[in-house]
């Protein structure tokens, strides 16, 4: 949900966003009932078939799993120490399957469509004082701010390199301090822009 949408006209692209979210929820729940490596392997093959149906390039599909490269080894080692190799394969496979399935949703559905579905699901709670439009705005801002903060960190890192700052000594503080300050200033500017448009606190 961070701008990863890959345009297309496949059957999965044309599927209603509400149905996609429902299928995602049911399938993720079903994945946790798999207890054999061959069952998880079959689920992963099915996921690969879905990516093929959606015509998602394999490089883009594999890129969605890149953040797990730091997590999977620890999970495998932990499971091998305290459980069995079958449990290690099953738990790792389920994690890859769930992340891949969620990535397929974001690759074939725009952020706007997902937010509209969330707002529609929350409208029955309006009678209890919940404002679906406000929640939708909050979700949209959250999604927008994730790459915004990442961009701030990248800018600060490049600025440090341009000044010839190298090495790891004090790097965390030297990076965090200006990044946090810029993020706070950006948040203040965003709040002022919202208030100027009639959106109160």
mmCIF file with all atom_site columns, C-alpha atoms in Angstrom:
data_model
loop_
_atom_site.group_PDB
_atom_site.id
_atom_site.type_symbol
_atom_site.label_atom_id
_atom_site.label_alt_id
_atom_site.label_comp_id
_atom_site.label_asym_id
_atom_site.label_entity_id
_atom_site.label_seq_id
_atom_site.pdbx_PDB_ins_code
_atom_site.Cartn_x
_atom_site.Cartn_y
_atom_site.Cartn_z
_atom_site.occupancy
_atom_site.B_iso_or_equiv
_atom_site.pdbx_formal_charge
_atom_site.auth_seq_id
_atom_site.auth_comp_id
_atom_site.auth_asym_id
_atom_site.auth_atom_id
_atom_site.pdbx_PDB_model_num
ATOM 1   C CA . UNK A 1 1   ? 0.000   0.000   0.000   1.00 0.00 ? 1   UNK A CA 1
ATOM 2   C CA . UNK A 1 2   ? 2.944   2.329   -0.505  1.00 0.00 ? 2   UNK A CA 1
ATOM 3   C CA . UNK A 1 3   ? 2.599   3.181   -4.152  1.00 0.00 ? 3   UNK A CA 1
ATOM 4   C CA . UNK A 1 4   ? 3.563   -0.310  -5.379  1.00 0.00 ? 4   UNK A CA 1
ATOM 5   C CA . UNK A 1 5   ? 0.644   -0.534  -7.804  1.00 0.00 ? 5   UNK A CA 1
ATOM 6   C CA . UNK A 1 6   ? 1.586   -2.229  -11.071 1.00 0.00 ? 6   UNK A CA 1
ATOM 7   C CA . UNK A 1 7   ? -0.919  -1.274  -13.802 1.00 0.00 ? 7   UNK A CA 1
ATOM 8   C CA . UNK A 1 8   ? -2.544  -4.060  -15.724 1.00 0.00 ? 8   UNK A CA 1
ATOM 9   C CA . UNK A 1 9   ? -5.748  -5.465  -17.189 1.00 0.00 ? 9   UNK A CA 1
ATOM 10  C CA . UNK A 1 10  ? -5.598  -8.993  -15.831 1.00 0.00 ? 10  UNK A CA 1
ATOM 11  C CA . UNK A 1 11  ? -8.477  -10.763 -14.146 1.00 0.00 ? 11  UNK A CA 1
ATOM 12  C CA . UNK A 1 12  ? -6.970  -10.017 -10.729 1.00 0.00 ? 12  UNK A CA 1
ATOM 13  C CA . UNK A 1 13  ? -6.571  -6.334  -11.595 1.00 0.00 ? 13  UNK A CA 1
ATOM 14  C CA . UNK A 1 14  ? -10.233 -6.127  -12.607 1.00 0.00 ? 14  UNK A CA 1
ATOM 15  C CA . UNK A 1 15  ? -11.471 -7.916  -9.487  1.00 0.00 ? 15  UNK A CA 1
ATOM 16  C CA . UNK A 1 16  ? -13.351 -5.682  -7.047  1.00 0.00 ? 16  UNK A CA 1
ATOM 17  C CA . UNK A 1 17  ? -11.106 -4.399  -4.208  1.00 0.00 ? 17  UNK A CA 1
ATOM 18  C CA . UNK A 1 18  ? -13.603 -5.534  -1.578  1.00 0.00 ? 18  UNK A CA 1
ATOM 19  C CA . UNK A 1 19  ? -13.510 -9.093  -2.864  1.00 0.00 ? 19  UNK A CA 1
ATOM 20  C CA . UNK A 1 20  ? -9.718  -8.999  -2.947  1.00 0.00 ? 20  UNK A CA 1
ATOM 21  C CA . UNK A 1 21  ? -9.558  -7.979  0.708   1.00 0.00 ? 21  UNK A CA 1
ATOM 22  C CA . UNK A 1 22  ? -12.064 -10.675 1.649   1.00 0.00 ? 22  UNK A CA 1
ATOM 23  C CA . UNK A 1 23  ? -10.133 -13.362 -0.235  1.00 0.00 ? 23  UNK A CA 1
ATOM 24  C CA . UNK A 1 24  ? -6.895  -12.135 1.338   1.00 0.00 ? 24  UNK A CA 1
ATOM 25  C CA . UNK A 1 25  ? -8.318  -12.386 4.848   1.00 0.00 ? 25  UNK A CA 1
ATOM 26  C CA . UNK A 1 26  ? -9.752  -15.868 4.255   1.00 0.00 ? 26  UNK A CA 1
ATOM 27  C CA . UNK A 1 27  ? -6.617  -17.179 2.557   1.00 0.00 ? 27  UNK A CA 1
ATOM 28  C CA . UNK A 1 28  ? -4.280  -15.842 5.246   1.00 0.00 ? 28  UNK A CA 1
ATOM 29  C CA . UNK A 1 29  ? -6.437  -17.528 7.878   1.00 0.00 ? 29  UNK A CA 1
ATOM 30  C CA . UNK A 1 30  ? -6.421  -20.748 5.873   1.00 0.00 ? 30  UNK A CA 1
ATOM 31  C CA . UNK A 1 31  ? -2.622  -20.653 5.559   1.00 0.00 ? 31  UNK A CA 1
ATOM 32  C CA . UNK A 1 32  ? -2.233  -21.049 9.311   1.00 0.00 ? 32  UNK A CA 1
ATOM 33  C CA . UNK A 1 33  ? -4.036  -24.394 9.114   1.00 0.00 ? 33  UNK A CA 1
ATOM 34  C CA . UNK A 1 34  ? -1.236  -25.866 6.971   1.00 0.00 ? 34  UNK A CA 1
ATOM 35  C CA . UNK A 1 35  ? 1.032   -28.142 8.992   1.00 0.00 ? 35  UNK A CA 1
ATOM 36  C CA . UNK A 1 36  ? 2.996   -30.063 6.372   1.00 0.00 ? 36  UNK A CA 1
ATOM 37  C CA . UNK A 1 37  ? 5.833   -28.778 4.159   1.00 0.00 ? 37  UNK A CA 1
ATOM 38  C CA . UNK A 1 38  ? 4.211   -30.221 1.041   1.00 0.00 ? 38  UNK A CA 1
ATOM 39  C CA . UNK A 1 39  ? 0.992   -28.322 1.827   1.00 0.00 ? 39  UNK A CA 1
ATOM 40  C CA . UNK A 1 40  ? 2.880   -25.047 2.149   1.00 0.00 ? 40  UNK A CA 1
ATOM 41  C CA . UNK A 1 41  ? 4.775   -25.875 -1.049  1.00 0.00 ? 41  UNK A CA 1
ATOM 42  C CA . UNK A 1 42  ? 1.485   -26.345 -2.893  1.00 0.00 ? 42  UNK A CA 1
ATOM 43  C CA . UNK A 1 43  ? 0.243   -23.002 -1.523  1.00 0.00 ? 43  UNK A CA 1
ATOM 44  C CA . UNK A 1 44  ? 3.421   -21.275 -2.749  1.00 0.00 ? 44  UNK A CA 1
ATOM 45  C CA . UNK A 1 45  ? 2.986   -22.816 -6.200  1.00 0.00 ? 45  UNK A CA 1
ATOM 46  C CA . UNK A 1 46  ? -0.573  -21.503 -6.227  1.00 0.00 ? 46  UNK A CA 1
ATOM 47  C CA . UNK A 1 47  ? 0.734   -18.048 -5.286  1.00 0.00 ? 47  UNK A CA 1
ATOM 48  C CA . UNK A 1 48  ? 3.218   -18.165 -8.166  1.00 0.00 ? 48  UNK A CA 1
ATOM 49  C CA . UNK A 1 49  ? 0.353   -19.068 -10.489 1.00 0.00 ? 49  UNK A CA 1
ATOM 50  C CA . UNK A 1 50  ? -1.624  -16.043 -9.254  1.00 0.00 ? 50  UNK A CA 1
ATOM 51  C CA . UNK A 1 51  ? 1.329   -13.758 -9.981  1.00 0.00 ? 51  UNK A CA 1
ATOM 52  C CA . UNK A 1 52  ? 1.468   -15.272 -13.472 1.00 0.00 ? 52  UNK A CA 1
ATOM 53  C CA . UNK A 1 53  ? -2.248  -14.646 -13.984 1.00 0.00 ? 53  UNK A CA 1
ATOM 54  C CA . UNK A 1 54  ? -1.762  -11.018 -12.853 1.00 0.00 ? 54  UNK A CA 1
ATOM 55  C CA . UNK A 1 55  ? 1.174   -10.733 -15.324 1.00 0.00 ? 55  UNK A CA 1
ATOM 56  C CA . UNK A 1 56  ? 3.488   -9.380  -12.633 1.00 0.00 ? 56  UNK A CA 1
ATOM 57  C CA . UNK A 1 57  ? 7.153   -9.509  -13.758 1.00 0.00 ? 57  UNK A CA 1
ATOM 58  C CA . UNK A 1 58  ? 9.138   -11.961 -11.667 1.00 0.00 ? 58  UNK A CA 1
ATOM 59  C CA . UNK A 1 59  ? 11.667  -9.294  -10.669 1.00 0.00 ? 59  UNK A CA 1
ATOM 60  C CA . UNK A 1 60  ? 8.932   -7.118  -9.194  1.00 0.00 ? 60  UNK A CA 1
ATOM 61  C CA . UNK A 1 61  ? 7.412   -10.110 -7.430  1.00 0.00 ? 61  UNK A CA 1
ATOM 62  C CA . UNK A 1 62  ? 10.711  -11.157 -5.868  1.00 0.00 ? 62  UNK A CA 1
ATOM 63  C CA . UNK A 1 63  ? 11.422  -7.568  -4.839  1.00 0.00 ? 63  UNK A CA 1
ATOM 64  C CA . UNK A 1 64  ? 8.412   -7.699  -2.501  1.00 0.00 ? 64  UNK A CA 1
ATOM 65  C CA . UNK A 1 65  ? 10.136  -10.438 -0.493  1.00 0.00 ? 65  UNK A CA 1
ATOM 66  C CA . UNK A 1 66  ? 13.443  -8.608  -0.197  1.00 0.00 ? 66  UNK A CA 1
ATOM 67  C CA . UNK A 1 67  ? 12.688  -7.126  3.271   1.00 0.00 ? 67  UNK A CA 1
ATOM 68  C CA . UNK A 1 68  ? 12.299  -10.696 4.576   1.00 0.00 ? 68  UNK A CA 1
ATOM 69  C CA . UNK A 1 69  ? 15.913  -11.535 3.815   1.00 0.00 ? 69  UNK A CA 1
ATOM 70  C CA . UNK A 1 70  ? 16.847  -10.209 7.266   1.00 0.00 ? 70  UNK A CA 1
ATOM 71  C CA . UNK A 1 71  ? 14.033  -12.033 9.049   1.00 0.00 ? 71  UNK A CA 1
ATOM 72  C CA . UNK A 1 72  ? 13.860  -15.480 7.474   1.00 0.00 ? 72  UNK A CA 1
ATOM 73  C CA . UNK A 1 73  ? 17.323  -16.695 8.595   1.00 0.00 ? 73  UNK A CA 1
ATOM 74  C CA . UNK A 1 74  ? 16.551  -15.899 12.247  1.00 0.00 ? 74  UNK A CA 1
ATOM 75  C CA . UNK A 1 75  ? 13.196  -17.686 12.027  1.00 0.00 ? 75  UNK A CA 1
ATOM 76  C CA . UNK A 1 76  ? 14.777  -20.761 10.462  1.00 0.00 ? 76  UNK A CA 1
ATOM 77  C CA . UNK A 1 77  ? 17.594  -20.905 13.023  1.00 0.00 ? 77  UNK A CA 1
ATOM 78  C CA . UNK A 1 78  ? 15.175  -20.415 15.916  1.00 0.00 ? 78  UNK A CA 1
ATOM 79  C CA . UNK A 1 79  ? 12.857  -23.158 14.665  1.00 0.00 ? 79  UNK A CA 1
ATOM 80  C CA . UNK A 1 80  ? 15.738  -25.550 14.017  1.00 0.00 ? 80  UNK A CA 1
ATOM 81  C CA . UNK A 1 81  ? 16.993  -25.058 17.576  1.00 0.00 ? 81  UNK A CA 1
ATOM 82  C CA . UNK A 1 82  ? 13.673  -25.334 19.389  1.00 0.00 ? 82  UNK A CA 1
ATOM 83  C CA . UNK A 1 83  ? 11.609  -27.401 16.932  1.00 0.00 ? 83  UNK A CA 1
ATOM 84  C CA . UNK A 1 84  ? 12.168  -29.534 13.833  1.00 0.00 ? 84  UNK A CA 1
ATOM 85  C CA . UNK A 1 85  ? 13.152  -28.878 10.242  1.00 0.00 ? 85  UNK A CA 1
ATOM 86  C CA . UNK A 1 86  ? 9.550   -29.506 9.170   1.00 0.00 ? 86  UNK A CA 1
ATOM 87  C CA . UNK A 1 87  ? 8.308   -26.765 11.491  1.00 0.00 ? 87  UNK A CA 1
ATOM 88  C CA . UNK A 1 88  ? 11.056  -24.463 10.205  1.00 0.00 ? 88  UNK A CA 1
ATOM 89  C CA . UNK A 1 89  ? 10.055  -25.034 6.572   1.00 0.00 ? 89  UNK A CA 1
ATOM 90  C CA . UNK A 1 90  ? 6.345   -24.742 7.321   1.00 0.00 ? 90  UNK A CA 1
ATOM 91  C CA . UNK A 1 91  ? 6.540   -21.519 9.342   1.00 0.00 ? 91  UNK A CA 1
ATOM 92  C CA . UNK A 1 92  ? 8.925   -19.894 6.865   1.00 0.00 ? 92  UNK A CA 1
ATOM 93  C CA . UNK A 1 93  ? 6.777   -20.952 3.925   1.00 0.00 ? 93  UNK A CA 1
ATOM 94  C CA . UNK A 1 94  ? 3.622   -19.572 5.550   1.00 0.00 ? 94  UNK A CA 1
ATOM 95  C CA . UNK A 1 95  ? 5.368   -16.257 6.169   1.00 0.00 ? 95  UNK A CA 1
ATOM 96  C CA . UNK A 1 96  ? 6.504   -16.031 2.548   1.00 0.00 ? 96  UNK A CA 1
ATOM 97  C CA . UNK A 1 97  ? 3.037   -17.017 1.340   1.00 0.00 ? 97  UNK A CA 1
ATOM 98  C CA . UNK A 1 98  ? 1.234   -14.384 3.423   1.00 0.00 ? 98  UNK A CA 1
ATOM 99  C CA . UNK A 1 99  ? 3.637   -11.600 2.499   1.00 0.00 ? 99  UNK A CA 1
ATOM 100 C CA . UNK A 1 100 ? 3.482   -12.581 -1.162  1.00 0.00 ? 100 UNK A CA 1
ATOM 101 C CA . UNK A 1 101 ? -0.311  -12.654 -1.118  1.00 0.00 ? 101 UNK A CA 1
ATOM 102 C CA . UNK A 1 102 ? -0.479  -9.214  0.502   1.00 0.00 ? 102 UNK A CA 1
ATOM 103 C CA . UNK A 1 103 ? 2.027   -7.942  -2.067  1.00 0.00 ? 103 UNK A CA 1
ATOM 104 C CA . UNK A 1 104 ? -0.174  -9.269  -4.864  1.00 0.00 ? 104 UNK A CA 1
ATOM 105 C CA . UNK A 1 105 ? -3.033  -7.194  -3.447  1.00 0.00 ? 105 UNK A CA 1
ATOM 106 C CA . UNK A 1 106 ? -0.980  -3.994  -3.382  1.00 0.00 ? 106 UNK A CA 1
ATOM 107 C CA . UNK A 1 107 ? 0.453   -4.647  -6.840  1.00 0.00 ? 107 UNK A CA 1
ATOM 108 C CA . UNK A 1 108 ? -2.981  -5.082  -8.426  1.00 0.00 ? 108 UNK A CA 1
ATOM 109 C CA . UNK A 1 109 ? -5.020  -2.556  -6.422  1.00 0.00 ? 109 UNK A CA 1
ATOM 110 C CA . UNK A 1 110 ? -4.550  1.187   -6.116  1.00 0.00 ? 110 UNK A CA 1
ATOM 111 C CA . UNK A 1 111 ? -4.252  2.804   -2.704  1.00 0.00 ? 111 UNK A CA 1
ATOM 112 C CA . UNK A 1 112 ? -7.361  4.875   -3.433  1.00 0.00 ? 112 UNK A CA 1
ATOM 113 C CA . UNK A 1 113 ? -9.461  1.761   -4.051  1.00 0.00 ? 113 UNK A CA 1
ATOM 114 C CA . UNK A 1 114 ? -8.270  0.150   -0.818  1.00 0.00 ? 114 UNK A CA 1
ATOM 115 C CA . UNK A 1 115 ? -8.998  3.311   1.182   1.00 0.00 ? 115 UNK A CA 1
ATOM 116 C CA . UNK A 1 116 ? -12.476 3.531   -0.358  1.00 0.00 ? 116 UNK A CA 1
ATOM 117 C CA . UNK A 1 117 ? -13.184 -0.043  0.755   1.00 0.00 ? 117 UNK A CA 1
ATOM 118 C CA . UNK A 1 118 ? -11.977 0.725   4.276   1.00 0.00 ? 118 UNK A CA 1
ATOM 119 C CA . UNK A 1 119 ? -14.214 3.785   4.431   1.00 0.00 ? 119 UNK A CA 1
ATOM 120 C CA . UNK A 1 120 ? -17.208 1.770   3.214   1.00 0.00 ? 120 UNK A CA 1
ATOM 121 C CA . UNK A 1 121 ? -16.586 -0.914  5.858   1.00 0.00 ? 121 UNK A CA 1
ATOM 122 C CA . UNK A 1 122 ? -16.397 1.724   8.594   1.00 0.00 ? 122 UNK A CA 1
ATOM 123 C CA . UNK A 1 123 ? -19.560 3.616   7.623   1.00 0.00 ? 123 UNK A CA 1
ATOM 124 C CA . UNK A 1 124 ? -21.861 1.428   9.830   1.00 0.00 ? 124 UNK A CA 1
ATOM 125 C CA . UNK A 1 125 ? -19.819 2.625   12.826  1.00 0.00 ? 125 UNK A CA 1
ATOM 126 C CA . UNK A 1 126 ? -20.704 6.251   12.086  1.00 0.00 ? 126 UNK A CA 1
ATOM 127 C CA . UNK A 1 127 ? -23.657 5.941   14.468  1.00 0.00 ? 127 UNK A CA 1
ATOM 128 C CA . UNK A 1 128 ? -21.167 5.278   17.269  1.00 0.00 ? 128 UNK A CA 1
ATOM 129 C CA . UNK A 1 129 ? -19.291 8.498   16.605  1.00 0.00 ? 129 UNK A CA 1
ATOM 130 C CA . UNK A 1 130 ? -16.661 7.160   14.214  1.00 0.00 ? 130 UNK A CA 1
ATOM 131 C CA . UNK A 1 131 ? -16.043 9.347   11.173  1.00 0.00 ? 131 UNK A CA 1
ATOM 132 C CA . UNK A 1 132 ? -15.098 7.090   8.206   1.00 0.00 ? 132 UNK A CA 1
ATOM 133 C CA . UNK A 1 133 ? -13.849 10.044  6.171   1.00 0.00 ? 133 UNK A CA 1
ATOM 134 C CA . UNK A 1 134 ? -11.519 11.101  8.963   1.00 0.00 ? 134 UNK A CA 1
ATOM 135 C CA . UNK A 1 135 ? -10.211 7.537   9.317   1.00 0.00 ? 135 UNK A CA 1
ATOM 136 C CA . UNK A 1 136 ? -9.687  7.362   5.546   1.00 0.00 ? 136 UNK A CA 1
ATOM 137 C CA . UNK A 1 137 ? -7.759  10.626  5.654   1.00 0.00 ? 137 UNK A CA 1
ATOM 138 C CA . UNK A 1 138 ? -5.634  9.297   8.511   1.00 0.00 ? 138 UNK A CA 1
ATOM 139 C CA . UNK A 1 139 ? -4.834  6.119   6.576   1.00 0.00 ? 139 UNK A CA 1
ATOM 140 C CA . UNK A 1 140 ? -3.994  8.098   3.452   1.00 0.00 ? 140 UNK A CA 1
ATOM 141 C CA . UNK A 1 141 ? -1.670  10.390  5.396   1.00 0.00 ? 141 UNK A CA 1
ATOM 142 C CA . UNK A 1 142 ? -0.015  7.414   7.056   1.00 0.00 ? 142 UNK A CA 1
ATOM 143 C CA . UNK A 1 143 ? 0.610   5.721   3.731   1.00 0.00 ? 143 UNK A CA 1
ATOM 144 C CA . UNK A 1 144 ? 1.926   8.962   2.234   1.00 0.00 ? 144 UNK A CA 1
ATOM 145 C CA . UNK A 1 145 ? 4.213   9.685   5.165   1.00 0.00 ? 145 UNK A CA 1
ATOM 146 C CA . UNK A 1 146 ? 6.043   6.351   4.990   1.00 0.00 ? 146 UNK A CA 1
ATOM 147 C CA . UNK A 1 147 ? 7.858   7.123   1.708   1.00 0.00 ? 147 UNK A CA 1
ATOM 148 C CA . UNK A 1 148 ? 8.108   10.774  2.789   1.00 0.00 ? 148 UNK A CA 1
ATOM 149 C CA . UNK A 1 149 ? 10.092  9.856   5.900   1.00 0.00 ? 149 UNK A CA 1
ATOM 150 C CA . UNK A 1 150 ? 12.181  7.418   3.873   1.00 0.00 ? 150 UNK A CA 1
ATOM 151 C CA . UNK A 1 151 ? 12.964  10.267  1.472   1.00 0.00 ? 151 UNK A CA 1
ATOM 152 C CA . UNK A 1 152 ? 14.003  12.506  4.375   1.00 0.00 ? 152 UNK A CA 1
ATOM 153 C CA . UNK A 1 153 ? 16.404  9.850   5.676   1.00 0.00 ? 153 UNK A CA 1
ATOM 154 C CA . UNK A 1 154 ? 17.836  9.427   2.173   1.00 0.00 ? 154 UNK A CA 1
ATOM 155 C CA . UNK A 1 155 ? 18.349  13.192  1.803   1.00 0.00 ? 155 UNK A CA 1
ATOM 156 C CA . UNK A 1 156 ? 20.096  13.421  5.179   1.00 0.00 ? 156 UNK A CA 1
ATOM 157 C CA . UNK A 1 157 ? 22.335  10.475  4.305   1.00 0.00 ? 157 UNK A CA 1
ATOM 158 C CA . UNK A 1 158 ? 23.313  12.017  0.986   1.00 0.00 ? 158 UNK A CA 1
ATOM 159 C CA . UNK A 1 159 ? 23.960  15.366  2.670   1.00 0.00 ? 159 UNK A CA 1
ATOM 160 C CA . UNK A 1 160 ? 26.308  13.679  5.145   1.00 0.00 ? 160 UNK A CA 1
ATOM 161 C CA . UNK A 1 161 ? 28.174  11.973  2.335   1.00 0.00 ? 161 UNK A CA 1
ATOM 162 C CA . UNK A 1 162 ? 28.453  15.264  0.451   1.00 0.00 ? 162 UNK A CA 1
ATOM 163 C CA . UNK A 1 163 ? 30.130  16.784  3.522   1.00 0.00 ? 163 UNK A CA 1
ATOM 164 C CA . UNK A 1 164 ? 32.589  13.943  3.642   1.00 0.00 ? 164 UNK A CA 1
ATOM 165 C CA . UNK A 1 165 ? 31.125  12.353  6.791   1.00 0.00 ? 165 UNK A CA 1
ATOM 166 C CA . UNK A 1 166 ? 32.062  8.692   6.804   1.00 0.00 ? 166 UNK A CA 1
ATOM 167 C CA . UNK A 1 167 ? 32.491  5.922   9.354   1.00 0.00 ? 167 UNK A CA 1
ATOM 168 C CA . UNK A 1 168 ? 30.082  4.485   11.865  1.00 0.00 ? 168 UNK A CA 1
ATOM 169 C CA . UNK A 1 169 ? 31.125  6.493   14.946  1.00 0.00 ? 169 UNK A CA 1
ATOM 170 C CA . UNK A 1 170 ? 28.213  8.658   15.952  1.00 0.00 ? 170 UNK A CA 1
ATOM 171 C CA . UNK A 1 171 ? 26.481  7.802   12.694  1.00 0.00 ? 171 UNK A CA 1
ATOM 172 C CA . UNK A 1 172 ? 23.196  6.875   14.372  1.00 0.00 ? 172 UNK A CA 1
ATOM 173 C CA . UNK A 1 173 ? 22.881  10.134  16.277  1.00 0.00 ? 173 UNK A CA 1
ATOM 174 C CA . UNK A 1 174 ? 24.231  12.180  13.370  1.00 0.00 ? 174 UNK A CA 1
ATOM 175 C CA . UNK A 1 175 ? 21.615  10.649  11.090  1.00 0.00 ? 175 UNK A CA 1
ATOM 176 C CA . UNK A 1 176 ? 18.687  10.512  13.500  1.00 0.00 ? 176 UNK A CA 1
ATOM 177 C CA . UNK A 1 177 ? 18.880  14.068  14.836  1.00 0.00 ? 177 UNK A CA 1
ATOM 178 C CA . UNK A 1 178 ? 18.528  15.970  11.528  1.00 0.00 ? 178 UNK A CA 1
ATOM 179 C CA . UNK A 1 179 ? 16.085  13.384  10.165  1.00 0.00 ? 179 UNK A CA 1
ATOM 180 C CA . UNK A 1 180 ? 13.787  13.752  13.197  1.00 0.00 ? 180 UNK A CA 1
ATOM 181 C CA . UNK A 1 181 ? 13.986  17.554  13.046  1.00 0.00 ? 181 UNK A CA 1
ATOM 182 C CA . UNK A 1 182 ? 13.087  17.601  9.355   1.00 0.00 ? 182 UNK A CA 1
ATOM 183 C CA . UNK A 1 183 ? 10.273  15.110  9.927   1.00 0.00 ? 183 UNK A CA 1
ATOM 184 C CA . UNK A 1 184 ? 8.814   17.280  12.706  1.00 0.00 ? 184 UNK A CA 1
ATOM 185 C CA . UNK A 1 185 ? 9.017   20.395  10.532  1.00 0.00 ? 185 UNK A CA 1
ATOM 186 C CA . UNK A 1 186 ? 7.305   18.525  7.705   1.00 0.00 ? 186 UNK A CA 1
ATOM 187 C CA . UNK A 1 187 ? 4.569   17.380  10.104  1.00 0.00 ? 187 UNK A CA 1
ATOM 188 C CA . UNK A 1 188 ? 4.027   20.976  11.269  1.00 0.00 ? 188 UNK A CA 1
ATOM 189 C CA . UNK A 1 189 ? 3.762   22.171  7.671   1.00 0.00 ? 189 UNK A CA 1
ATOM 190 C CA . UNK A 1 190 ? 1.319   19.379  6.882   1.00 0.00 ? 190 UNK A CA 1
ATOM 191 C CA . UNK A 1 191 ? -0.816  20.247  9.920   1.00 0.00 ? 191 UNK A CA 1
ATOM 192 C CA . UNK A 1 192 ? -0.924  23.909  8.906   1.00 0.00 ? 192 UNK A CA 1
ATOM 193 C CA . UNK A 1 193 ? -1.939  22.943  5.365   1.00 0.00 ? 193 UNK A CA 1
ATOM 194 C CA . UNK A 1 194 ? -4.767  20.756  6.702   1.00 0.00 ? 194 UNK A CA 1
ATOM 195 C CA . UNK A 1 195 ? -6.028  23.490  9.034   1.00 0.00 ? 195 UNK A CA 1
ATOM 196 C CA . UNK A 1 196 ? -5.916  25.987  6.148   1.00 0.00 ? 196 UNK A CA 1
ATOM 197 C CA . UNK A 1 197 ? -8.218  23.639  4.242   1.00 0.00 ? 197 UNK A CA 1
ATOM 198 C CA . UNK A 1 198 ? -10.700 23.404  7.073   1.00 0.00 ? 198 UNK A CA 1
ATOM 199 C CA . UNK A 1 199 ? -9.547  20.123  8.619   1.00 0.00 ? 199 UNK A CA 1
ATOM 200 C CA . UNK A 1 200 ? -9.456  20.641  12.364  1.00 0.00 ? 200 UNK A CA 1
ATOM 201 C CA . UNK A 1 201 ? -7.481  18.690  14.952  1.00 0.00 ? 201 UNK A CA 1
#
